[in-house]
Each structure stands twice: as structure tokens, then as C-alpha cells.
PDB file of C-alpha atoms in Angstrom:
ATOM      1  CA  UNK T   1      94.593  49.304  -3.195  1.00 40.00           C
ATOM      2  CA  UNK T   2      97.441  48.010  -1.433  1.00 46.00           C
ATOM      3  CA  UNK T   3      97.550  43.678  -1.523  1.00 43.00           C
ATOM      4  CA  UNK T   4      98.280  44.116   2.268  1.00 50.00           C
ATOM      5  CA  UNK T   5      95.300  45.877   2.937  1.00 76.00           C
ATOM      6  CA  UNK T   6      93.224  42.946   4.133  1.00 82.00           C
ATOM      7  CA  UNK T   7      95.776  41.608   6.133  1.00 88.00           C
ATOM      8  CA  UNK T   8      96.457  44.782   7.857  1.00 89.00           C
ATOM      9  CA  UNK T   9      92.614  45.436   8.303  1.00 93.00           C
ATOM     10  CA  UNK T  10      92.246  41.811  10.038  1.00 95.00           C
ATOM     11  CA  UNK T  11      95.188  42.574  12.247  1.00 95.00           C
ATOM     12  CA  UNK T  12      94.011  45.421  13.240  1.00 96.00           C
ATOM     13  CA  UNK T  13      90.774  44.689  14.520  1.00 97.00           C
ATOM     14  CA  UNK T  14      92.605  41.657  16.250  1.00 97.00           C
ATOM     15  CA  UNK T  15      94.520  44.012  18.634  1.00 97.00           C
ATOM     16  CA  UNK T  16      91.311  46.295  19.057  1.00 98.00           C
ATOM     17  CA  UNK T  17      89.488  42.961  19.945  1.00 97.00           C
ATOM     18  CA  UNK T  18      92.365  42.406  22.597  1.00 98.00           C
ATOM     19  CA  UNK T  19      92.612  45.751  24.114  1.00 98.00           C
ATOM     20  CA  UNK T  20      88.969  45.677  24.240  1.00 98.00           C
ATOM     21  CA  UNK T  21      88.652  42.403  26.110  1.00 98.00           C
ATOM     22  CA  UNK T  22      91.469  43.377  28.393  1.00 98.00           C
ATOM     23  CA  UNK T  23      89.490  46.463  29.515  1.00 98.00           C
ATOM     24  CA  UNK T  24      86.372  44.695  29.736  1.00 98.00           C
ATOM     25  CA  UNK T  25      88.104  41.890  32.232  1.00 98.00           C
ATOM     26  CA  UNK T  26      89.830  45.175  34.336  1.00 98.00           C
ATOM     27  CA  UNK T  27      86.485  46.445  34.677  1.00 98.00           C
ATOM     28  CA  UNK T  28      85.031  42.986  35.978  1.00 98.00           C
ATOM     29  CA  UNK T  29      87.802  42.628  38.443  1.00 98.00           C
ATOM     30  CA  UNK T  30      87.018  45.969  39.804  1.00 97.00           C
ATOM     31  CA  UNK T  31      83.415  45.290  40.291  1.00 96.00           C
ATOM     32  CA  UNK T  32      84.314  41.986  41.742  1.00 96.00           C
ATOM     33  CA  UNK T  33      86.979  42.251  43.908  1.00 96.00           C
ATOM     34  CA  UNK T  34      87.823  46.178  43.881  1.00 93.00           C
ATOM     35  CA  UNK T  35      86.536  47.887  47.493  1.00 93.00           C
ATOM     36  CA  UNK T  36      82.611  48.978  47.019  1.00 87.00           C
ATOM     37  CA  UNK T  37      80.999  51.820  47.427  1.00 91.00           C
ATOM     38  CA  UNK T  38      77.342  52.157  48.398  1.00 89.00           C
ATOM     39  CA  UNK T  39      76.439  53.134  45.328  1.00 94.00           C
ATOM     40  CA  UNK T  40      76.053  50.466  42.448  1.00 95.00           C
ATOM     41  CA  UNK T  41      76.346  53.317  39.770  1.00 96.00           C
ATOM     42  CA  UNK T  42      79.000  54.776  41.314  1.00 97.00           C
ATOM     43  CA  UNK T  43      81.304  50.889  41.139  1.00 97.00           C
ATOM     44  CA  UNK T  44      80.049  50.715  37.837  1.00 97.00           C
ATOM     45  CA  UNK T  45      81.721  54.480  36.872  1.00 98.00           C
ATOM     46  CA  UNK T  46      85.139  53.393  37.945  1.00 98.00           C
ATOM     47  CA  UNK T  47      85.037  50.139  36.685  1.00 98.00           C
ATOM     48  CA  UNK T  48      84.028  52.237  33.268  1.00 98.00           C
ATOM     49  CA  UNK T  49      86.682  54.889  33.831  1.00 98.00           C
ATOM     50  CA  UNK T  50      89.056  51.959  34.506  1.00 98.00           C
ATOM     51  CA  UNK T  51      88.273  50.486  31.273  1.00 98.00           C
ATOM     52  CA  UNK T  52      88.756  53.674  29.594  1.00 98.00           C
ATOM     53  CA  UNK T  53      92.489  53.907  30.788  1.00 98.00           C
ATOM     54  CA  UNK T  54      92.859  50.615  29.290  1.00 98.00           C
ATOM     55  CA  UNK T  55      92.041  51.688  26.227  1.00 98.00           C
ATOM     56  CA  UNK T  56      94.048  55.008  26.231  1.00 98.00           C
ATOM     57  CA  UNK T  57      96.985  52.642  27.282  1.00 98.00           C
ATOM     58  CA  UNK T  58      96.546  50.577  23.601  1.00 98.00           C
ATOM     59  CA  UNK T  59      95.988  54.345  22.080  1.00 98.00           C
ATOM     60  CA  UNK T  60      99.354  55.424  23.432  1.00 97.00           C
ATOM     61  CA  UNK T  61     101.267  52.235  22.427  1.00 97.00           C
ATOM     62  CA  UNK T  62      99.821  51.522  18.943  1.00 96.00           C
ATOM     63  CA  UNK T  63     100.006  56.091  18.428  1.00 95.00           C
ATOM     64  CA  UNK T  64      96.239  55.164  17.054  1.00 96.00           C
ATOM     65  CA  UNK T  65      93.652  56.838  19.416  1.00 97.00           C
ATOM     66  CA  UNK T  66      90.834  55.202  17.111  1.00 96.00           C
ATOM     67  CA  UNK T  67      91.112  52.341  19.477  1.00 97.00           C
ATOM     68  CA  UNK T  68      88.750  54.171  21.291  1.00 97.00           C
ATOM     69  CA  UNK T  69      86.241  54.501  18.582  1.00 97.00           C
ATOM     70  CA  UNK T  70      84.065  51.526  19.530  1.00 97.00           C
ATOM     71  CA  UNK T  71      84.041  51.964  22.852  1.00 97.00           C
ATOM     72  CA  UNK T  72      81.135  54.499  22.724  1.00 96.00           C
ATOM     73  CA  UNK T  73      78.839  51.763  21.645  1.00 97.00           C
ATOM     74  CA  UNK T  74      80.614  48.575  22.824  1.00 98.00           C
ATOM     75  CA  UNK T  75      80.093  49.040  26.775  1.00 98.00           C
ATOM     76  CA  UNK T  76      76.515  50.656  27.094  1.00 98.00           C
ATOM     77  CA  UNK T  77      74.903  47.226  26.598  1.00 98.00           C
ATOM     78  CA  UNK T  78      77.211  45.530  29.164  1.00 98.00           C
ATOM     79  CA  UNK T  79      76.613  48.626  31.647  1.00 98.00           C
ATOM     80  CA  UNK T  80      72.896  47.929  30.984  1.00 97.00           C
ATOM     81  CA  UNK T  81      72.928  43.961  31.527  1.00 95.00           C
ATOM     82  CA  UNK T  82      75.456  44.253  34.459  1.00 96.00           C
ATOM     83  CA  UNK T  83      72.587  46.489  36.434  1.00 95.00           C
ATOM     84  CA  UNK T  84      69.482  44.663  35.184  1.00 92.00           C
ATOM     85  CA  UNK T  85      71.449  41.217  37.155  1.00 90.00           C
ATOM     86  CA  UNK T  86      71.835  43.354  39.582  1.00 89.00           C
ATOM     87  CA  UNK T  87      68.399  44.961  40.118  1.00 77.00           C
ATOM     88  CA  UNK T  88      64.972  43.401  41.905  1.00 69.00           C
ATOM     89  CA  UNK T  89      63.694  42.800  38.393  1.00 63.00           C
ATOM     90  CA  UNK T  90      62.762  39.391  36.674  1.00 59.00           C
ATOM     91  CA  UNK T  91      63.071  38.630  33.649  1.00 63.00           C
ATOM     92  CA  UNK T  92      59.649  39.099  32.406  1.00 66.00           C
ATOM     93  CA  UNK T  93      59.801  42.388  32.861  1.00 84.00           C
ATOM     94  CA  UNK T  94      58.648  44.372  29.877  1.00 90.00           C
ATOM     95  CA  UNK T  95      60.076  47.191  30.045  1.00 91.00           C
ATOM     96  CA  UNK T  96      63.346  46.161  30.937  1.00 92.00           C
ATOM     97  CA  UNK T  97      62.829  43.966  27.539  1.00 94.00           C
ATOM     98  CA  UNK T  98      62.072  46.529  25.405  1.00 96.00           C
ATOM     99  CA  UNK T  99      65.063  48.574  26.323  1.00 97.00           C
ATOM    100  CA  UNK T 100      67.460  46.018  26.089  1.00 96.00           C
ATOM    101  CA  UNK T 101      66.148  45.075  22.641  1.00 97.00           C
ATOM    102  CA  UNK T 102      66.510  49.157  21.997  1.00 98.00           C
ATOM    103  CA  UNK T 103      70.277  49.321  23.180  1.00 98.00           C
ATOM    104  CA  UNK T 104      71.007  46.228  21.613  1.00 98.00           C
ATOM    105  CA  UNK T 105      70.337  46.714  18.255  1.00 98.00           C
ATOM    106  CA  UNK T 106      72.118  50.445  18.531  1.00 98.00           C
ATOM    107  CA  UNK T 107      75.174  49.001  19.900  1.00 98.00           C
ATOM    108  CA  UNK T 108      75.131  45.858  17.334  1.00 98.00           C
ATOM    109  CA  UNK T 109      74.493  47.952  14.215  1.00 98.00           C
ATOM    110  CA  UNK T 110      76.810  51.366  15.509  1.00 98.00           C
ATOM    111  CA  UNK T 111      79.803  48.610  16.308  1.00 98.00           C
ATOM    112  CA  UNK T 112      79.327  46.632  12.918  1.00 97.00           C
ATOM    113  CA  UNK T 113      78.976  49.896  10.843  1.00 95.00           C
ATOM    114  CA  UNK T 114      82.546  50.977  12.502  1.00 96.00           C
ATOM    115  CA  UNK T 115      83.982  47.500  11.768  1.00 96.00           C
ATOM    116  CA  UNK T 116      82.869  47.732   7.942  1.00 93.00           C
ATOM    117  CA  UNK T 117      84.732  50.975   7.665  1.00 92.00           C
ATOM    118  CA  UNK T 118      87.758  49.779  10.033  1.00 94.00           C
ATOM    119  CA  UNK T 119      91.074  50.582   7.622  1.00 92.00           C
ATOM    120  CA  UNK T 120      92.932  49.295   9.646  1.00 93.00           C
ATOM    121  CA  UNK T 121      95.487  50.815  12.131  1.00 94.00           C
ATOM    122  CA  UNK T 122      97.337  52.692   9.848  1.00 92.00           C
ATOM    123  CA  UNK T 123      94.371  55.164   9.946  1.00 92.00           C
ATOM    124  CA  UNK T 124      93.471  57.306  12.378  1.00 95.00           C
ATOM    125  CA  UNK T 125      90.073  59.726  12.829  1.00 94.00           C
ATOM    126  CA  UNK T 126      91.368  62.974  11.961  1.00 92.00           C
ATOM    127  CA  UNK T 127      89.948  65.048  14.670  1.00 92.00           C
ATOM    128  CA  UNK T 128      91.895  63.789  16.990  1.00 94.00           C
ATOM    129  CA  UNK T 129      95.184  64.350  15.352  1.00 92.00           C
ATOM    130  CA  UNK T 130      94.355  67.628  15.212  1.00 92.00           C
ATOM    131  CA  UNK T 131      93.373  68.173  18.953  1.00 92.00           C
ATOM    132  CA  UNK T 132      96.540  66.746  19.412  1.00 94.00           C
ATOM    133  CA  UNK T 133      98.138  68.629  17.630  1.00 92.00           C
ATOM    134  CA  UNK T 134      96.637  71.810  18.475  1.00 92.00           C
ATOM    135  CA  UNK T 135      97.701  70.816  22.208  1.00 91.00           C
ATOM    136  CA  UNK T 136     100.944  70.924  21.509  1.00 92.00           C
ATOM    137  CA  UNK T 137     102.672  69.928  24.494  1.00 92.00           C
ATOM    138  CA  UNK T 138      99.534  69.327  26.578  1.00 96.00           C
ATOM    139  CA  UNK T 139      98.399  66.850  23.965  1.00 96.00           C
ATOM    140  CA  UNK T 140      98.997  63.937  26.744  1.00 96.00           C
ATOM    141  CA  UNK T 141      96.252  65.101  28.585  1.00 96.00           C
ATOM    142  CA  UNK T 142      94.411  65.899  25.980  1.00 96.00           C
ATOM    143  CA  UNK T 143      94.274  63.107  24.496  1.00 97.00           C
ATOM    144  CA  UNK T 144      93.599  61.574  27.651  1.00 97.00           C
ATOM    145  CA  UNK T 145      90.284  63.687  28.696  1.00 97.00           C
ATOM    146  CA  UNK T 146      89.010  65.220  25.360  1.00 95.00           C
ATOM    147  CA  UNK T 147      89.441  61.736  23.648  1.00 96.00           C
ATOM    148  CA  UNK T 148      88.966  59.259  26.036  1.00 97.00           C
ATOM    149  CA  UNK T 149      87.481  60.230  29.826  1.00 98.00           C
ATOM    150  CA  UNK T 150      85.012  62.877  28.074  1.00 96.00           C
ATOM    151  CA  UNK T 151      83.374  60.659  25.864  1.00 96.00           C
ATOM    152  CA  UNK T 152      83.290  58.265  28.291  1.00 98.00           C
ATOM    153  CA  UNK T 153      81.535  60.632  31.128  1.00 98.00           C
ATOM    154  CA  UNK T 154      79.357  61.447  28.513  1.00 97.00           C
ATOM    155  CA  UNK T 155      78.110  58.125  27.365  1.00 98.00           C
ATOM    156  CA  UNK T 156      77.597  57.065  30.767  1.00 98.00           C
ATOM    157  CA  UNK T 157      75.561  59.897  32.111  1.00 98.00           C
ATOM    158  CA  UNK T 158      73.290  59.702  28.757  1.00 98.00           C
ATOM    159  CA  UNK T 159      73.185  56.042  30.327  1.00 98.00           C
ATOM    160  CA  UNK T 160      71.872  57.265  33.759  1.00 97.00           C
ATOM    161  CA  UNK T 161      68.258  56.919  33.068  1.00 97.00           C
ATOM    162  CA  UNK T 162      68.802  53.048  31.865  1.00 97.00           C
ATOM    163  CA  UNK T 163      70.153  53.271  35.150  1.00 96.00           C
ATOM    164  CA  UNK T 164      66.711  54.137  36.787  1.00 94.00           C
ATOM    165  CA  UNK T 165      64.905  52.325  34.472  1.00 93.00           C
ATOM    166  CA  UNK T 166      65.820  49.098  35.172  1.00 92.00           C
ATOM    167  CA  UNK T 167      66.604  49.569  39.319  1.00 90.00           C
ATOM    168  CA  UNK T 168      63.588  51.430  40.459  1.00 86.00           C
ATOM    169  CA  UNK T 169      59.762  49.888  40.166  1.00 82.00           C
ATOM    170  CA  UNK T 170      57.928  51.917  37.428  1.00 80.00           C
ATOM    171  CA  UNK T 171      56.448  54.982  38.702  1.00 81.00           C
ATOM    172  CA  UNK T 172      55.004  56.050  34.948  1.00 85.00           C
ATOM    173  CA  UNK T 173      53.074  55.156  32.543  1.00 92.00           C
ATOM    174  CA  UNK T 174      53.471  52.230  29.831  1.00 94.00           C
ATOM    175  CA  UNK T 175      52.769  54.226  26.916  1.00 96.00           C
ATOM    176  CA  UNK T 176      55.759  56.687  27.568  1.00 96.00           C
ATOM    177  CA  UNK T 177      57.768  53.357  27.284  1.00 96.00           C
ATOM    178  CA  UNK T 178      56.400  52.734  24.211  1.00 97.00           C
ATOM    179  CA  UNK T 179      56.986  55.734  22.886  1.00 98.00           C
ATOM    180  CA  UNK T 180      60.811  55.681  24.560  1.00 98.00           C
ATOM    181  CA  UNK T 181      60.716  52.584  22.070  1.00 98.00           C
ATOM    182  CA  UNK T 182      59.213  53.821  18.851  1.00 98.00           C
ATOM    183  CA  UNK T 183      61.674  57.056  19.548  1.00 98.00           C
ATOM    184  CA  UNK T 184      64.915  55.179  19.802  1.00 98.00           C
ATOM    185  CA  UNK T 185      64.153  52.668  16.716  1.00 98.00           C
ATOM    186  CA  UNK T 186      63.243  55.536  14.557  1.00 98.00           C
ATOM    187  CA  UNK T 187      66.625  56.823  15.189  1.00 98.00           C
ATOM    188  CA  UNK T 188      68.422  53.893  14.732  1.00 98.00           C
ATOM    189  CA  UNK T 189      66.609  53.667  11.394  1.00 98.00           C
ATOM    190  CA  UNK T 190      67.361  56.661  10.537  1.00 98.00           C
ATOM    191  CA  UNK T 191      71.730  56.210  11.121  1.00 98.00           C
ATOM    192  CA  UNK T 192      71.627  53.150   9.309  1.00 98.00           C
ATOM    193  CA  UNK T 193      69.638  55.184   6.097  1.00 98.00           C
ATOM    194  CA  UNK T 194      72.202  57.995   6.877  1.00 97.00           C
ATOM    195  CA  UNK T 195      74.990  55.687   6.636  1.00 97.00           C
ATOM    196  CA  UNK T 196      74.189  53.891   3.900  1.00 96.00           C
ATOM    197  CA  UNK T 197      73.409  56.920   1.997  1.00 96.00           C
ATOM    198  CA  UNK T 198      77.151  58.670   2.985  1.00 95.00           C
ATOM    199  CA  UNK T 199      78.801  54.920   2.024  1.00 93.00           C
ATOM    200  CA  UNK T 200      77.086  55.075  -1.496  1.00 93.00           C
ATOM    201  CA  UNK T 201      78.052  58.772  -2.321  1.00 93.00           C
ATOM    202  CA  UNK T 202      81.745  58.167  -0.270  1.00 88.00           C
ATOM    203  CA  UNK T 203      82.205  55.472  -3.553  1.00 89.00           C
ATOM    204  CA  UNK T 204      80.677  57.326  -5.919  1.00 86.00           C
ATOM    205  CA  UNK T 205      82.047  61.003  -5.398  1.00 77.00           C
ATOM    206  CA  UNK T 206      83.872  62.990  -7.718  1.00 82.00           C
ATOM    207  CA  UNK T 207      86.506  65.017  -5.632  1.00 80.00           C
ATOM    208  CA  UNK T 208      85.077  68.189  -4.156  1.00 79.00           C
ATOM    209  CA  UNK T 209      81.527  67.130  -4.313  1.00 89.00           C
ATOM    210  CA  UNK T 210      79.317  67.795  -1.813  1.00 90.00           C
ATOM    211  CA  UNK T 211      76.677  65.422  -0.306  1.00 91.00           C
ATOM    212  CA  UNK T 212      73.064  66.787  -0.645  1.00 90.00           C
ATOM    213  CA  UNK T 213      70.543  64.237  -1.462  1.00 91.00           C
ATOM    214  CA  UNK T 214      68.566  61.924   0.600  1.00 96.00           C
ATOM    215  CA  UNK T 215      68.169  62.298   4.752  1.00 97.00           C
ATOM    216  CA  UNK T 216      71.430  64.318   3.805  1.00 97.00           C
ATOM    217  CA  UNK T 217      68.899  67.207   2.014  1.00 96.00           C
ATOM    218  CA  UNK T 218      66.781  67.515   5.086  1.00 97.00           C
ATOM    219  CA  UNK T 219      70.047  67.552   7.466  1.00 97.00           C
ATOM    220  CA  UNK T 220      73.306  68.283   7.050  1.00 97.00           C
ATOM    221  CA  UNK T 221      74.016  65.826  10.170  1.00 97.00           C
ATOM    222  CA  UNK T 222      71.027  63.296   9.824  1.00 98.00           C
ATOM    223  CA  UNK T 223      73.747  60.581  11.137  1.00 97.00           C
ATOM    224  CA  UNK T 224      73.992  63.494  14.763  1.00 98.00           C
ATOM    225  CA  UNK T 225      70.607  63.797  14.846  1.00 98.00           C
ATOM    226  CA  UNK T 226      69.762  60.571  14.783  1.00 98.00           C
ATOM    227  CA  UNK T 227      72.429  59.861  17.517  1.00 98.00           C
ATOM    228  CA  UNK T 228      70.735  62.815  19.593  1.00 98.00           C
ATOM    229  CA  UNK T 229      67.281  61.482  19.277  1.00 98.00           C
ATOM    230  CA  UNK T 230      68.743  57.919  20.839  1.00 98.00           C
ATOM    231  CA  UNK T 231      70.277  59.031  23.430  1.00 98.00           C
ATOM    232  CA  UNK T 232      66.856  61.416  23.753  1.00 98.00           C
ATOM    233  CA  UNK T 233      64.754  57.823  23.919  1.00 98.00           C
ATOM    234  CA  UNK T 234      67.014  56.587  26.792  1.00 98.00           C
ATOM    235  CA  UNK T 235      65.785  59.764  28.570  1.00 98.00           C
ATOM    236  CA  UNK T 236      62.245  58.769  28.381  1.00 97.00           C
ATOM    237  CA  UNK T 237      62.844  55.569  29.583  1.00 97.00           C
ATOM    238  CA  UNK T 238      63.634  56.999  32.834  1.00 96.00           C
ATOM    239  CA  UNK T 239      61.251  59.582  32.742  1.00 96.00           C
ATOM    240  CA  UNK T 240      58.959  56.279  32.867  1.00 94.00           C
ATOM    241  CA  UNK T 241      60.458  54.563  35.386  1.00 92.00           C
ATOM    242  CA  UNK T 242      60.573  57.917  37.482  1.00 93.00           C
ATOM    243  CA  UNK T 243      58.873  60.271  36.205  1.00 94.00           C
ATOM    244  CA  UNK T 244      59.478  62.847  39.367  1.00 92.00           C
ATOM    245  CA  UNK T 245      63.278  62.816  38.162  1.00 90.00           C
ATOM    246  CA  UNK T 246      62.233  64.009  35.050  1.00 90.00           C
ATOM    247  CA  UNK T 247      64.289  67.040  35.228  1.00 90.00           C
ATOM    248  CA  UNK T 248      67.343  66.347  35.672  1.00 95.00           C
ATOM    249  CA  UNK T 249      67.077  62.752  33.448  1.00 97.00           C
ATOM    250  CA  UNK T 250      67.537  64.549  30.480  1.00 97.00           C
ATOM    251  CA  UNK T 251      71.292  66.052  31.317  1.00 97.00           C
ATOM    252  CA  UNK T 252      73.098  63.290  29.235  1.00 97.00           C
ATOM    253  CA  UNK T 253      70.934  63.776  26.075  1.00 98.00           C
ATOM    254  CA  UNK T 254      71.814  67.694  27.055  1.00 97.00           C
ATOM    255  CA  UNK T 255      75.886  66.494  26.672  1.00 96.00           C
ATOM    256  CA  UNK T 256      75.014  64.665  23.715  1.00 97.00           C
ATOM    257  CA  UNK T 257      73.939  67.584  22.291  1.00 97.00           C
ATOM    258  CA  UNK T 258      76.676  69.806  23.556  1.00 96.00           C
ATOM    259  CA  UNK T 259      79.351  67.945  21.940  1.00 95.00           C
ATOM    260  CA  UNK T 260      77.588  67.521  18.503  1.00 96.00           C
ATOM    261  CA  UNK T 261      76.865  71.552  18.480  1.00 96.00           C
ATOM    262  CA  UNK T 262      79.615  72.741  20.481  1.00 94.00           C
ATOM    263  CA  UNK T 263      82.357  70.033  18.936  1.00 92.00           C
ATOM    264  CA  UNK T 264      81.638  67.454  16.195  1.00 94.00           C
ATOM    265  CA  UNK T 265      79.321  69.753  13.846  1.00 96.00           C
ATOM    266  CA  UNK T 266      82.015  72.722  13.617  1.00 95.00           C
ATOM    267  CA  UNK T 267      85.218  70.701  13.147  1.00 93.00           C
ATOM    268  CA  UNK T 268      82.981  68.855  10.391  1.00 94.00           C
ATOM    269  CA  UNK T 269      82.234  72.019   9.033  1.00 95.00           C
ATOM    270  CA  UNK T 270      85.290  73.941   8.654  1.00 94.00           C
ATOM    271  CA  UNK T 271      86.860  70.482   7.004  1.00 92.00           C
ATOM    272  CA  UNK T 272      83.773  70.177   4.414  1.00 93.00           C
ATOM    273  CA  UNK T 273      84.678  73.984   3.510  1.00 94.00           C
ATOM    274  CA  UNK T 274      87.930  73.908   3.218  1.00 92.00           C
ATOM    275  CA  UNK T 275      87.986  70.664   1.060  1.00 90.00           C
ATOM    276  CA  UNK T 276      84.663  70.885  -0.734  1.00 89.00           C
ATOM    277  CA  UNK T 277      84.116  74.715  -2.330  1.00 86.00           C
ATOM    278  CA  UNK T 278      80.301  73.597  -3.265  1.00 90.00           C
ATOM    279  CA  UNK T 279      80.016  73.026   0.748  1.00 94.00           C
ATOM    280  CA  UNK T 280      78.920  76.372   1.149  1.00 95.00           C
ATOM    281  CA  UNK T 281      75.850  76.218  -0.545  1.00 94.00           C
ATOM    282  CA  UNK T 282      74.869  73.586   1.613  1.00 95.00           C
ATOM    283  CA  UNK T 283      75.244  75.215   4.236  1.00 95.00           C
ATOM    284  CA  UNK T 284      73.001  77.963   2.433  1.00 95.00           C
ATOM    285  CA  UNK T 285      69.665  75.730   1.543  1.00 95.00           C
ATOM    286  CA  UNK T 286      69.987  72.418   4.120  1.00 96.00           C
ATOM    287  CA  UNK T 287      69.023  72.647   7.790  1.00 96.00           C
ATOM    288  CA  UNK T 288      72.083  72.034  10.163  1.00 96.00           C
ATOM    289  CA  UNK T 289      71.198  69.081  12.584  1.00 97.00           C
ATOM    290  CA  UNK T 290      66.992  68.936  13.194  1.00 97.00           C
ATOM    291  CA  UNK T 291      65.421  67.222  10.339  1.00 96.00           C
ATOM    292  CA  UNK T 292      63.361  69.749   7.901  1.00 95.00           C
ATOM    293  CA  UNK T 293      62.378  70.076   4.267  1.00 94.00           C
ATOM    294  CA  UNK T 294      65.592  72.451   2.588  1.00 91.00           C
ATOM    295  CA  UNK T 295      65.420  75.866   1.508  1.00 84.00           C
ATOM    296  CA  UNK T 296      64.125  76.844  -1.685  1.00 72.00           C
ATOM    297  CA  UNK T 297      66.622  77.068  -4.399  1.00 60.00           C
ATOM    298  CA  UNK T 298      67.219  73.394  -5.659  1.00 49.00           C
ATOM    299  CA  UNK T 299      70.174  71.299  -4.995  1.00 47.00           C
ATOM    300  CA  UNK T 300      73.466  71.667  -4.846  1.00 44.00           C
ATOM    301  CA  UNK T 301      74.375  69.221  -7.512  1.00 48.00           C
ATOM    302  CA  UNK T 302      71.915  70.729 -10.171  1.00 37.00           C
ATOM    303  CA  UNK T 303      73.693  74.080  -9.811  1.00 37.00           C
ATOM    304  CA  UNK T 304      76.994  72.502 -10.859  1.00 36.00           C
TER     305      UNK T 304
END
């Protein structure tokens, strides 16, 4: 390993810190001196989308569009504190607490588990080289929307029932938040085994072996899944703050979904065949995102 790797590394994350406070600040300009609209989730959209430019601006500068990486769980918890202030709720509110404590801990262990593995900004996430590059000469706008606004419509909408949840009276039930609670920290337990268990076998690995063991036997995408079932928990908190919304609370768990499935899960795919012959057989005996026991047959590894 390079001798300038640390130095690099610490740099790096010095002008992601930056960028990331600069966007932050845009964003509370906006909602405190930009013109309002009646709608206190609608201000806090712009002020998000605002932020997001921001960051895209870094992106373009530093030709890195990882800068956007933490953003996905760096601004829910601000978005979620900025419209409990706002709201008719005290602060002995339980089950504002509990969801706070919920989106907390995501955002503090998803941002720390991206900082352990920050390279530095030499690196950049493959995918989005390759959308780029597939672009060709729309890859301005791509790399605009597909990497940046997208994910950033997305997160925010899976944020919508937070919204509810802590700026309407509760119309539900308590145990429903409960079990919004249990939900989400078994899925935040279960991306921090998932990671851990990739780190281990990502130090350990031979080249062209495949990863089959663990959460990673019962899913070939434990680390999706349990991002799914999250953004699934935020869901229910709604549902139990307004449970008459109930149908249409569930739409950004429903884009979650949709980009795992329809985006993340297939470019992962095609990369883990083409680089990892073995992959197949994976593929073969170990469910693709929901959590089951594998098909018979034994694991990969032992056939080898």
C-alpha cells in the first residue's frame, strides 16, 4: 500500500466534510430566508434538492461523484429533527423518541461504515462510471438525475411517513410503533452483520471467490434487504401516526425497492459474473434479496 494512502484518505474526507457542510448551510439559508411555500415538506424538498446541487457541484469539480455517497444517510436525521422543531410535539413524546433513536443509529452506523471504507478520492464507486459512461454525451445529466436528484427524491419520499409521524397527533395504535421499532433495529442489525461479514471475506478472499457463508447464504443481498426492511419500518411509523394514509405511506419503501430490483441487484450481478466464474452457482442455491434457508446442494466453497 501506497505511504500516501493515509494522507490522501484524510484529505479526502476533509473536502467531503466541506462540501457537505456547505450544502447543509445552502439548505438552511433556503429554509430561512428563501420565499415559503405553504407547505413545510414542500420548503424542506428544495432546501434538500438545493443541497443536492451542492453536492453534484463538488462531484463535477473533484470528477469523483462518490461525494454523494453519504448523503443518503447524512441528511435524513437533519430532515427528521428540522420537522420535529417544527411540529406541535414536545419533547416527551414517545414516539417521536423512538424514531429518532431508530434513524439515528441507521444514519450514525451507515455514515461510519462508509467512512471506514472511504479510499480516498482517488476512488470512485464503479457504477457510476459506468452510467456515465454508457451516457456518452448525455452523461451531464445523467450524472446529475440518476446519481444525484434520484437518490435524493427517493430518500426523501421513503422519509414522508417520518414526515407524518412526527406532525400529525397519533391516530394508531402504540404497538404498531413498537413494532415500526423492533422492525427497523432488526434491520440495522442485520447491515452491520452483513457488513462485517463482506469486510472479513473482502480481506480474506482469494481472487475469484465467491461470498456464500453467513447472512450472505440466506441472501445474496442481506446488506439490500436489510436496507429495504428500514426504510419498510419508517412506513409503519406513519401508518401509526395515520393509519387512514396507509396506502399510499408505503410508496417510498416501494422506490426503495425499485431501485435495489430494478438497478443495484443487476449491475451487482452481471459484475459478480463476469469477475467471479463460481458466482453462478450462487446464484443457483442462495435466495436473491428476501432472507431464506439456501437450496439444497451445499455451498459454493465446498464444491471448489
Amino acid at each position: 500500500m501506497s505511504t500516501h494512502t493515509p494522507s490522501r484518505r484524510v484529505a479526502g474526507l476533509a473536502r467531503v466534510a466541506i462540501a457537505y457542510l456547505v450544502a447543509v448551510a445552502v439548505a438552511a439559508l433556503w429554509l430561512a430566508w428563501g420565499p415559503a411555500t405553504d407547505a413545510l415538506w414542500l420548503d424542506t424538498l428544495i432546501a434538500d434538492l438545493l443541497a443536492t446541487v451542492v453536492i453534484f457541484g463538488f462531484s463535477r469539480y473533484h470528477h469523483n461523484s462518490s461525494f454523494y455517497d453519504a448523503y443518503w444517510s447524512v441528511i435524513p436525521p437533519l430532515l427528521l429533527v428540522y420537522w420535529w422543531c417544527r411540529g406541535d410535539f414536545g419533547i416527551d413524546d414517545v414516539r417521536t423518541w423512538l424514531l429518532f433513536a431508530m434513524v439515528s443509529v441507521w444514519a450514525i452506523r451507515l455514515t461510519a461504515n462508509w467512512v471506514s471504507t472511504f479510499p480516498g478520492l482517488h476512488h470512485e464507486d464503479w457504477r457510476y462510471a459506468q452510467l456515465r459512461d454508457d451516457a456518452g454525451r448525455w452523461e451531464l445529466p445523467v450524472d446529475l438525475f440518476a446519481i444525484h436528484v434520484i437518490p435524493t427524491l427517493q430518500v426523501f419520499a421513503g422519509m414522508i411517513p417520518a414526515y407524518v409521524a412526527v406532525t400529525r397527533p397519533a391516530a394508531g395504535p402504540m404497538w404498531l410503533v413498537v413494532v415500526a421499532f423492533l422492525v427497523g433495529m432488526a434491520a440495522i442489525t442485520l447491515e452491520t452483520i452483513a457488513d462485517g461479514q463482506l469486510r472479513r471475506f473482502v480481506r480474506s478472499a482469494r481472487a475469484g471467490e465467491v461470498m456464500d457463508h453467513g447472512v450472505w447464504g440466506w441472501s445474496r443481498h442481506p446488506n439490500y434487504f436489510g436496507e429495504f426492511s428500514f426504510w419498510f419500518a419508517i412506513a409503519l411509523f406513519g401508518v401509526a401516526a395515520s393509519p387512514a394514509d396507509a396506502w399510499w405511506l408505503f410508496i417510498g419503501a416501494a422506490a426503495m425497492l425499485a431501485l435495489f430490483e430494478g438497478a443495484s441487484i443487476p449491475l451487482m450481478e452481471r459484475r459478480s459474473l463476469a469477475r467471479r466464474p463460481g458466482y453462478q452457482a450462487v446464484i443457483d442455491r442462495v435466495p436473491r434479496f428476501v432472507l431464506r434457508p439456501p437450496r439444497a446442494g451445499g455451498s459454493v466453497r465446498s464444491r471448489r
